[in-house]
Every structure is written in C-alpha cells, then in structure tokens.
Amino acid sequence: MKIAFCSSEVVPFAKTGGMADVCGSLPLALEKLGQDIVIVLPAYSCIDRQSFGFTQIRDHVFQAIVGKNITVYLLENEKYFQRPGLYGDQNGDYSDNLERFDFYCRRTLELFKELKLRVDIIHCHDWQSALIPVYLKQKFNRDEFFKDTKTVLSLHNLAYQGVFSAEQYKKLHFGEKVFADAFEFYGKINLLKAGIIHSDCVATVSPQYAREIQTQEFGCGLEGVLQARGETIIGILNGLDYNYWDPRRESYIEYNYAPENPQHKAKNKALLQKKVKLPVNSRVPLFGFVSRLSHQKGIDLLDQIMPQLMKLDIQLVFLGVGEQIYHQMLTRWAKQYPDKVAIDLAFDEEFSHFVYAGSDFFLMPSVYEPCGLSQLISMRYGTIPVVYRVGGLVDTVIPYDQGGNGFVFIEYTPKAFLNVIKEAINIYSDSEAFSQIVAQAFKANFSWESSARQYVGLYNQCLKNL
Ligand code: ADP
C-alpha cells in the first residue's frame, strides 16, 4: 500500500508537540511492516536542508530519504514559510495561516500529480492538512488520477481547529454550498470541521479520546459533527520510537541505564540536580515536567497548590515554552522557591532527555489529553507519571494501587491533585514499594508495533470503503 503522510510537523524536521513525534515515528514503523510511505511538509526556514541531505528535484520542491526508503518532500514558498515560527511568533498566530496551509494542501495534491505519484491513502493530521480531503472531494472528484485515493484524518488535539473569520472564506474558492455544509462554524469557518466531514476515515490518538470528543465536555464545539461519524471514529494509541527514547543506549543522557540496573538512574538524577542548581540529594523526590506551557497542561492547577506543595520535601524541574502568563508564573515560582523549583523556559530536546531520565516522577495534570507522549516517555525511563484520569492517560497509566505504573487523580480539584502527590511521596519513601512501581513502568510497552498494525487495518478498511 502506498501511503502519504501530510503533516505540518514531522520529527526530526519541525516540531512543536506530540504530533511531530507521531508523524516522524509512525511512518518508520509502517515501513517496517512493508508499507510504502512518502511524507510531505512545508519547507520552513527552521529546517536545515543541508544537514538532512535535501536535494532540489524541481522548482521549490526538495527531497530527502528517511528510514530505509521513505521520501520526504519539502514544499517551499518563501512568502509563507520563510519565517522563524511554524504557526506564529510572540505576537500570536500569523495572520495569513489560512493562506499558508491552504497553499500547503493544494500544492501537495498538485505535486502528486506532477510526480505521477499515485497513493492509496493520504493520511492528514489536524487542521493544517485538513483541506486535503476537501480538495479531493470538491475539486478533484472527477480527476481520474485520484479516483482510488482515500483520506484518513487524524485528530491530535481538538482544541486547535483552524478557525478563521468568514470574510476569509473567499480565499478558498469552494463556494457557498460547501461553506454551509462543511465550513460554517458559529459564523466563522473551521478547517478541521470541513476536513472531518470530507475525509473517508477519521482517527484519533487514543480509544478514550475517541469517546470523549463526542461529548460536550471535550468536543470543543465539534461534538455534533463527530457524533455524526460516531462508530467510524477509530482511536489508536500513539506509540513511541523506542530506538530514539532509550535509556539503555541513547547518547543524550550521561549515564545509560536499563531496568536491570535502575541504580544508574540515580546518577542522572544527581547530574540533573547539579545542572539546574538544586541541592544534590538522592532522597528528595524530584518531579519533572516537560511540556508546552498552555492551559491544557494543568499549570493553573499546579499554581493553586504551589504554597502547600512547597511545604513538602520535594523538588520540581520544569522545561517548557508557551504562553507568556505561564512563563511569568514559572518564573515567579523559581524566584520564590529557589531551593525547590528550577525552570528552563525553552524548547530543548536534549535537556528533555535529562529531565525524563533524572526525575523520579513526571507531573502531567492535563485538563484534557488526547494521548500524551510524555507519560509514555517517562515510563520508558522508569520515571513514574502522576496524571489526571483523562484521555490517553486513562489508556496508558494504571494506578499503582491496582498493581500499576503510576499515580492517578480522578477529580480535577487542587485537593485531589495535592493528595495524589502526597501519596506518591509517601510511597517513594518506601523504597521496596516504589521500586515495584518503577518495575511496572519499565515493563509497559508502548512501542509502535501494535499501533502501526492497527493503522494498516484502518487503511485497509478505508480502501474497502467501510
Ligand atoms: P502535546 O502534543 O500536547 O504537546 P505530548 O505529550 O503528546 O503533548 O507530546 C509532547 C512532546 O513534546 C514530547 O515529546 C515532549 O518531550 C516534547 N516537548 C514538549 N515541550 C518541550 C520542551 N520545552 N522541550 C523539549 N521537548 C518538549
């Protein structure tokens, strides 16, 4: 089967969050299963074409190979992609994001035709590539070239839908009927909504999130549209690239370690404490946090319990970048509690490995979480996740008192969150009990293999028009 991955973020080329990890690692896992993959993404200026070995194959199109034989195409457009950010800068989203990603979607389909690259499945990801199914059904529906091509749209995070003012609709040239039937969203236009309606199959990144998004609480206004597709929305858990995230042999961390010798993890902890200038002390439980800084990630809840938390013998290390109010919040905590809180307000892939490896616990009090990769990464490093019972966290973190691999709070209240942290600290002081949980975390297997097989099943279903 020939499958095209169309995503605005793909590791190792461009990343702001988990979608990039998925679009970097799932193609590799699919290739191992014998599938034939290509990837298409915008040629952002942050991508160092030379170091990745990209060569120009035609005007404004570059190509390189990843994995064994996966061709990655970069679509260049100086006006749209020659700028520092993927979607925006310190002043917010770029005002021409509609034109930017409309260009990307249209140009991708044109490129397939120019290269005579017939694909069976185009796998789109979030709103940035959601116009591809719309173009296929509305503009290329009589085009022989695409007659056997089906689309899958993956929903990585329903909070980001590509909503623009209705006045901008004329830039898309789809006409009034398509506006009314697919794009219209409370007087605006919504690219994700149009994509959901036009794609052949809809997937999301965990079974629990597939259910949640059909409710008012988590549907972000699209629950009606999603309910209409109901059972056909498939939730497949994200996997991790276990070769890349590997405490045994990766090169980022100083001291490699394996489940059999978790004592080496302690050396990483000491190094982390030293690096972030916290007291080097093996007995103090260290909680790591690596995340985009947005409301979704539960920083407000953390703020509410900070005074009580700081009365405990505990250390917190934050690595994150995002909204200004959270930069200010974290800066305030670090100033107020210099012996307990360390922050790094940056996107730093290398340092993230230090935090995952050097922490005892990983904090993830997300308000909602489509799948979440950070808890999977932390378990891979024997670092115990402390999470809210929501979305993909439900599917991946099993409470320790059920013989599981983490700590879970079930009411989204400061009290419940504080209590679960206290519980975690309590267990930490009992090294035997704690090491059992660590062993469970190490045992968890979230490699791509099983999920990639499920995707192959979904693609086959899609081709059969089920
Ligand atoms: P989301 O996609 O909502 O951002 P996920 O948990 O699915 O959250 O994925 C987050 C990914 O981004 C993980 O690989 C995490 O390590 C990485 N990440 C987030 N913030 C940073 C940061 N400041 N520096 C380095 N990596 C980060």
JSON list of C-alpha atoms in Angstrom, two decimals, residues 145-242:
[
{"chain": "A", "resi": 145, "resn": "PHE", "atom": "CA", "xyz": [-5.64, 10.38, -11.06]},
{"chain": "A", "resi": 146, "resn": "PHE", "atom": "CA", "xyz": [-7.17, 10.42, -7.58]},
{"chain": "A", "resi": 147, "resn": "LYS", "atom": "CA", "xyz": [-10.09, 8.09, -8.17]},
{"chain": "A", "resi": 148, "resn": "ASP", "atom": "CA", "xyz": [-8.71, 5.34, -5.91]},
{"chain": "A", "resi": 149, "resn": "THR", "atom": "CA", "xyz": [-7.18, 7.61, -3.29]},
{"chain": "A", "resi": 150, "resn": "LYS", "atom": "CA", "xyz": [-8.76, 7.63, 0.17]},
{"chain": "A", "resi": 151, "resn": "THR", "atom": "CA", "xyz": [-8.14, 10.00, 3.03]},
{"chain": "A", "resi": 152, "resn": "VAL", "atom": "CA", "xyz": [-7.68, 9.46, 6.75]},
{"chain": "A", "resi": 153, "resn": "LEU", "atom": "CA", "xyz": [-7.75, 12.48, 9.03]},
{"chain": "A", "resi": 154, "resn": "SER", "atom": "CA", "xyz": [-6.09, 12.10, 12.42]},
{"chain": "A", "resi": 155, "resn": "LEU", "atom": "CA", "xyz": [-7.23, 14.32, 15.26]},
{"chain": "A", "resi": 156, "resn": "HIS", "atom": "CA", "xyz": [-4.28, 15.01, 17.54]},
{"chain": "A", "resi": 157, "resn": "ASN", "atom": "CA", "xyz": [-5.82, 17.83, 19.53]},
{"chain": "A", "resi": 158, "resn": "LEU", "atom": "CA", "xyz": [-9.35, 19.07, 19.02]},
{"chain": "A", "resi": 159, "resn": "ALA", "atom": "CA", "xyz": [-8.62, 22.37, 20.70]},
{"chain": "A", "resi": 160, "resn": "TYR", "atom": "CA", "xyz": [-6.81, 23.51, 17.57]},
{"chain": "A", "resi": 161, "resn": "GLN", "atom": "CA", "xyz": [-9.27, 23.63, 14.69]},
{"chain": "A", "resi": 162, "resn": "GLY", "atom": "CA", "xyz": [-8.05, 26.25, 12.24]},
{"chain": "A", "resi": 163, "resn": "VAL", "atom": "CA", "xyz": [-10.87, 28.73, 12.81]},
{"chain": "A", "resi": 164, "resn": "PHE", "atom": "CA", "xyz": [-10.84, 31.90, 10.70]},
{"chain": "A", "resi": 165, "resn": "SER", "atom": "CA", "xyz": [-13.24, 34.76, 10.05]},
{"chain": "A", "resi": 166, "resn": "ALA", "atom": "CA", "xyz": [-15.97, 34.07, 7.48]},
{"chain": "A", "resi": 167, "resn": "GLU", "atom": "CA", "xyz": [-14.72, 37.01, 5.36]},
{"chain": "A", "resi": 168, "resn": "GLN", "atom": "CA", "xyz": [-11.61, 34.98, 4.63]},
{"chain": "A", "resi": 169, "resn": "TYR", "atom": "CA", "xyz": [-13.65, 32.15, 3.09]},
{"chain": "A", "resi": 170, "resn": "LYS", "atom": "CA", "xyz": [-13.46, 33.71, -0.36]},
{"chain": "A", "resi": 171, "resn": "LYS", "atom": "CA", "xyz": [-9.75, 32.92, -0.39]},
{"chain": "A", "resi": 172, "resn": "LEU", "atom": "CA", "xyz": [-10.60, 29.21, -0.58]},
{"chain": "A", "resi": 173, "resn": "HIS", "atom": "CA", "xyz": [-12.85, 29.15, -3.71]},
{"chain": "A", "resi": 174, "resn": "PHE", "atom": "CA", "xyz": [-15.10, 26.31, -2.58]},
{"chain": "A", "resi": 175, "resn": "GLY", "atom": "CA", "xyz": [-18.43, 28.11, -3.00]},
{"chain": "A", "resi": 176, "resn": "GLU", "atom": "CA", "xyz": [-21.44, 28.84, -0.83]},
{"chain": "A", "resi": 177, "resn": "LYS", "atom": "CA", "xyz": [-22.85, 25.34, -0.57]},
{"chain": "A", "resi": 178, "resn": "VAL", "atom": "CA", "xyz": [-19.62, 23.90, 0.80]},
{"chain": "A", "resi": 179, "resn": "PHE", "atom": "CA", "xyz": [-19.49, 26.82, 3.23]},
{"chain": "A", "resi": 180, "resn": "ALA", "atom": "CA", "xyz": [-22.93, 25.96, 4.57]},
{"chain": "A", "resi": 181, "resn": "ASP", "atom": "CA", "xyz": [-22.46, 22.18, 4.54]},
{"chain": "A", "resi": 182, "resn": "ALA", "atom": "CA", "xyz": [-18.96, 21.93, 5.89]},
{"chain": "A", "resi": 183, "resn": "PHE", "atom": "CA", "xyz": [-17.01, 25.05, 6.86]},
{"chain": "A", "resi": 184, "resn": "GLU", "atom": "CA", "xyz": [-19.54, 27.16, 8.75]},
{"chain": "A", "resi": 185, "resn": "PHE", "atom": "CA", "xyz": [-18.84, 27.28, 12.48]},
{"chain": "A", "resi": 186, "resn": "TYR", "atom": "CA", "xyz": [-20.69, 29.82, 14.62]},
{"chain": "A", "resi": 187, "resn": "GLY", "atom": "CA", "xyz": [-20.39, 32.47, 11.94]},
{"chain": "A", "resi": 188, "resn": "LYS", "atom": "CA", "xyz": [-16.76, 31.64, 11.18]},
{"chain": "A", "resi": 189, "resn": "ILE", "atom": "CA", "xyz": [-15.03, 28.99, 9.11]},
{"chain": "A", "resi": 190, "resn": "ASN", "atom": "CA", "xyz": [-13.49, 25.88, 10.58]},
{"chain": "A", "resi": 191, "resn": "LEU", "atom": "CA", "xyz": [-10.96, 23.90, 8.57]},
{"chain": "A", "resi": 192, "resn": "LEU", "atom": "CA", "xyz": [-10.93, 20.88, 10.87]},
{"chain": "A", "resi": 193, "resn": "LYS", "atom": "CA", "xyz": [-14.71, 20.59, 10.70]},
{"chain": "A", "resi": 194, "resn": "ALA", "atom": "CA", "xyz": [-14.62, 20.62, 6.89]},
{"chain": "A", "resi": 195, "resn": "GLY", "atom": "CA", "xyz": [-11.86, 18.02, 6.98]},
{"chain": "A", "resi": 196, "resn": "ILE", "atom": "CA", "xyz": [-13.81, 15.72, 9.31]},
{"chain": "A", "resi": 197, "resn": "ILE", "atom": "CA", "xyz": [-16.84, 15.92, 7.04]},
{"chain": "A", "resi": 198, "resn": "HIS", "atom": "CA", "xyz": [-14.88, 15.26, 3.84]},
{"chain": "A", "resi": 199, "resn": "SER", "atom": "CA", "xyz": [-12.39, 12.60, 4.91]},
{"chain": "A", "resi": 200, "resn": "ASP", "atom": "CA", "xyz": [-13.08, 8.93, 4.30]},
{"chain": "A", "resi": 201, "resn": "CYS", "atom": "CA", "xyz": [-11.96, 7.86, 7.76]},
{"chain": "A", "resi": 202, "resn": "VAL", "atom": "CA", "xyz": [-11.36, 9.75, 10.98]},
{"chain": "A", "resi": 203, "resn": "ALA", "atom": "CA", "xyz": [-8.84, 8.55, 13.52]},
{"chain": "A", "resi": 204, "resn": "THR", "atom": "CA", "xyz": [-7.72, 9.86, 16.85]},
{"chain": "A", "resi": 205, "resn": "VAL", "atom": "CA", "xyz": [-4.85, 9.10, 19.13]},
{"chain": "A", "resi": 206, "resn": "SER", "atom": "CA", "xyz": [-6.39, 7.03, 21.92]},
{"chain": "A", "resi": 207, "resn": "PRO", "atom": "CA", "xyz": [-9.56, 4.97, 22.41]},
{"chain": "A", "resi": 208, "resn": "GLN", "atom": "CA", "xyz": [-10.61, 7.08, 25.40]},
{"chain": "A", "resi": 209, "resn": "TYR", "atom": "CA", "xyz": [-10.22, 10.36, 23.48]},
{"chain": "A", "resi": 210, "resn": "ALA", "atom": "CA", "xyz": [-12.27, 8.87, 20.61]},
{"chain": "A", "resi": 211, "resn": "ARG", "atom": "CA", "xyz": [-15.15, 8.56, 23.09]},
{"chain": "A", "resi": 212, "resn": "GLU", "atom": "CA", "xyz": [-14.55, 11.84, 24.91]},
{"chain": "A", "resi": 213, "resn": "ILE", "atom": "CA", "xyz": [-14.59, 14.06, 21.82]},
{"chain": "A", "resi": 214, "resn": "GLN", "atom": "CA", "xyz": [-18.15, 13.02, 21.11]},
{"chain": "A", "resi": 215, "resn": "THR", "atom": "CA", "xyz": [-19.26, 14.70, 24.34]},
{"chain": "A", "resi": 216, "resn": "GLN", "atom": "CA", "xyz": [-19.94, 18.34, 25.00]},
{"chain": "A", "resi": 217, "resn": "GLU", "atom": "CA", "xyz": [-17.24, 18.46, 27.67]},
{"chain": "A", "resi": 218, "resn": "PHE", "atom": "CA", "xyz": [-14.40, 17.54, 25.31]},
{"chain": "A", "resi": 219, "resn": "GLY", "atom": "CA", "xyz": [-15.84, 18.09, 21.82]},
{"chain": "A", "resi": 220, "resn": "CYS", "atom": "CA", "xyz": [-14.75, 21.75, 21.61]},
{"chain": "A", "resi": 221, "resn": "GLY", "atom": "CA", "xyz": [-17.93, 22.56, 19.69]},
{"chain": "A", "resi": 222, "resn": "LEU", "atom": "CA", "xyz": [-17.43, 19.75, 17.16]},
{"chain": "A", "resi": 223, "resn": "GLU", "atom": "CA", "xyz": [-19.16, 17.03, 19.19]},
{"chain": "A", "resi": 224, "resn": "GLY", "atom": "CA", "xyz": [-22.20, 17.09, 16.89]},
{"chain": "A", "resi": 225, "resn": "VAL", "atom": "CA", "xyz": [-20.09, 16.65, 13.76]},
{"chain": "A", "resi": 226, "resn": "LEU", "atom": "CA", "xyz": [-18.13, 13.90, 15.47]},
{"chain": "A", "resi": 227, "resn": "GLN", "atom": "CA", "xyz": [-21.23, 12.13, 16.75]},
{"chain": "A", "resi": 228, "resn": "ALA", "atom": "CA", "xyz": [-22.47, 12.05, 13.17]},
{"chain": "A", "resi": 229, "resn": "ARG", "atom": "CA", "xyz": [-19.40, 9.93, 12.33]},
{"chain": "A", "resi": 230, "resn": "GLY", "atom": "CA", "xyz": [-19.85, 8.04, 15.60]},
{"chain": "A", "resi": 231, "resn": "GLU", "atom": "CA", "xyz": [-18.57, 4.50, 15.49]},
{"chain": "A", "resi": 232, "resn": "THR", "atom": "CA", "xyz": [-16.38, 5.20, 12.48]},
{"chain": "A", "resi": 233, "resn": "ILE", "atom": "CA", "xyz": [-14.01, 7.30, 14.59]},
{"chain": "A", "resi": 234, "resn": "ILE", "atom": "CA", "xyz": [-11.18, 4.98, 15.48]},
{"chain": "A", "resi": 235, "resn": "GLY", "atom": "CA", "xyz": [-8.94, 5.59, 18.49]},
{"chain": "A", "resi": 236, "resn": "ILE", "atom": "CA", "xyz": [-5.46, 4.14, 18.07]},
{"chain": "A", "resi": 237, "resn": "LEU", "atom": "CA", "xyz": [-2.96, 4.75, 20.82]},
{"chain": "A", "resi": 238, "resn": "ASN", "atom": "CA", "xyz": [0.18, 6.61, 19.82]},
{"chain": "A", "resi": 239, "resn": "GLY", "atom": "CA", "xyz": [3.39, 4.68, 20.11]},
{"chain": "A", "resi": 240, "resn": "LEU", "atom": "CA", "xyz": [6.88, 5.84, 20.92]},
{"chain": "A", "resi": 241, "resn": "ASP", "atom": "CA", "xyz": [10.03, 5.48, 18.90]},
{"chain": "A", "resi": 242, "resn": "TYR", "atom": "CA", "xyz": [11.74, 3.10, 21.33]}
]
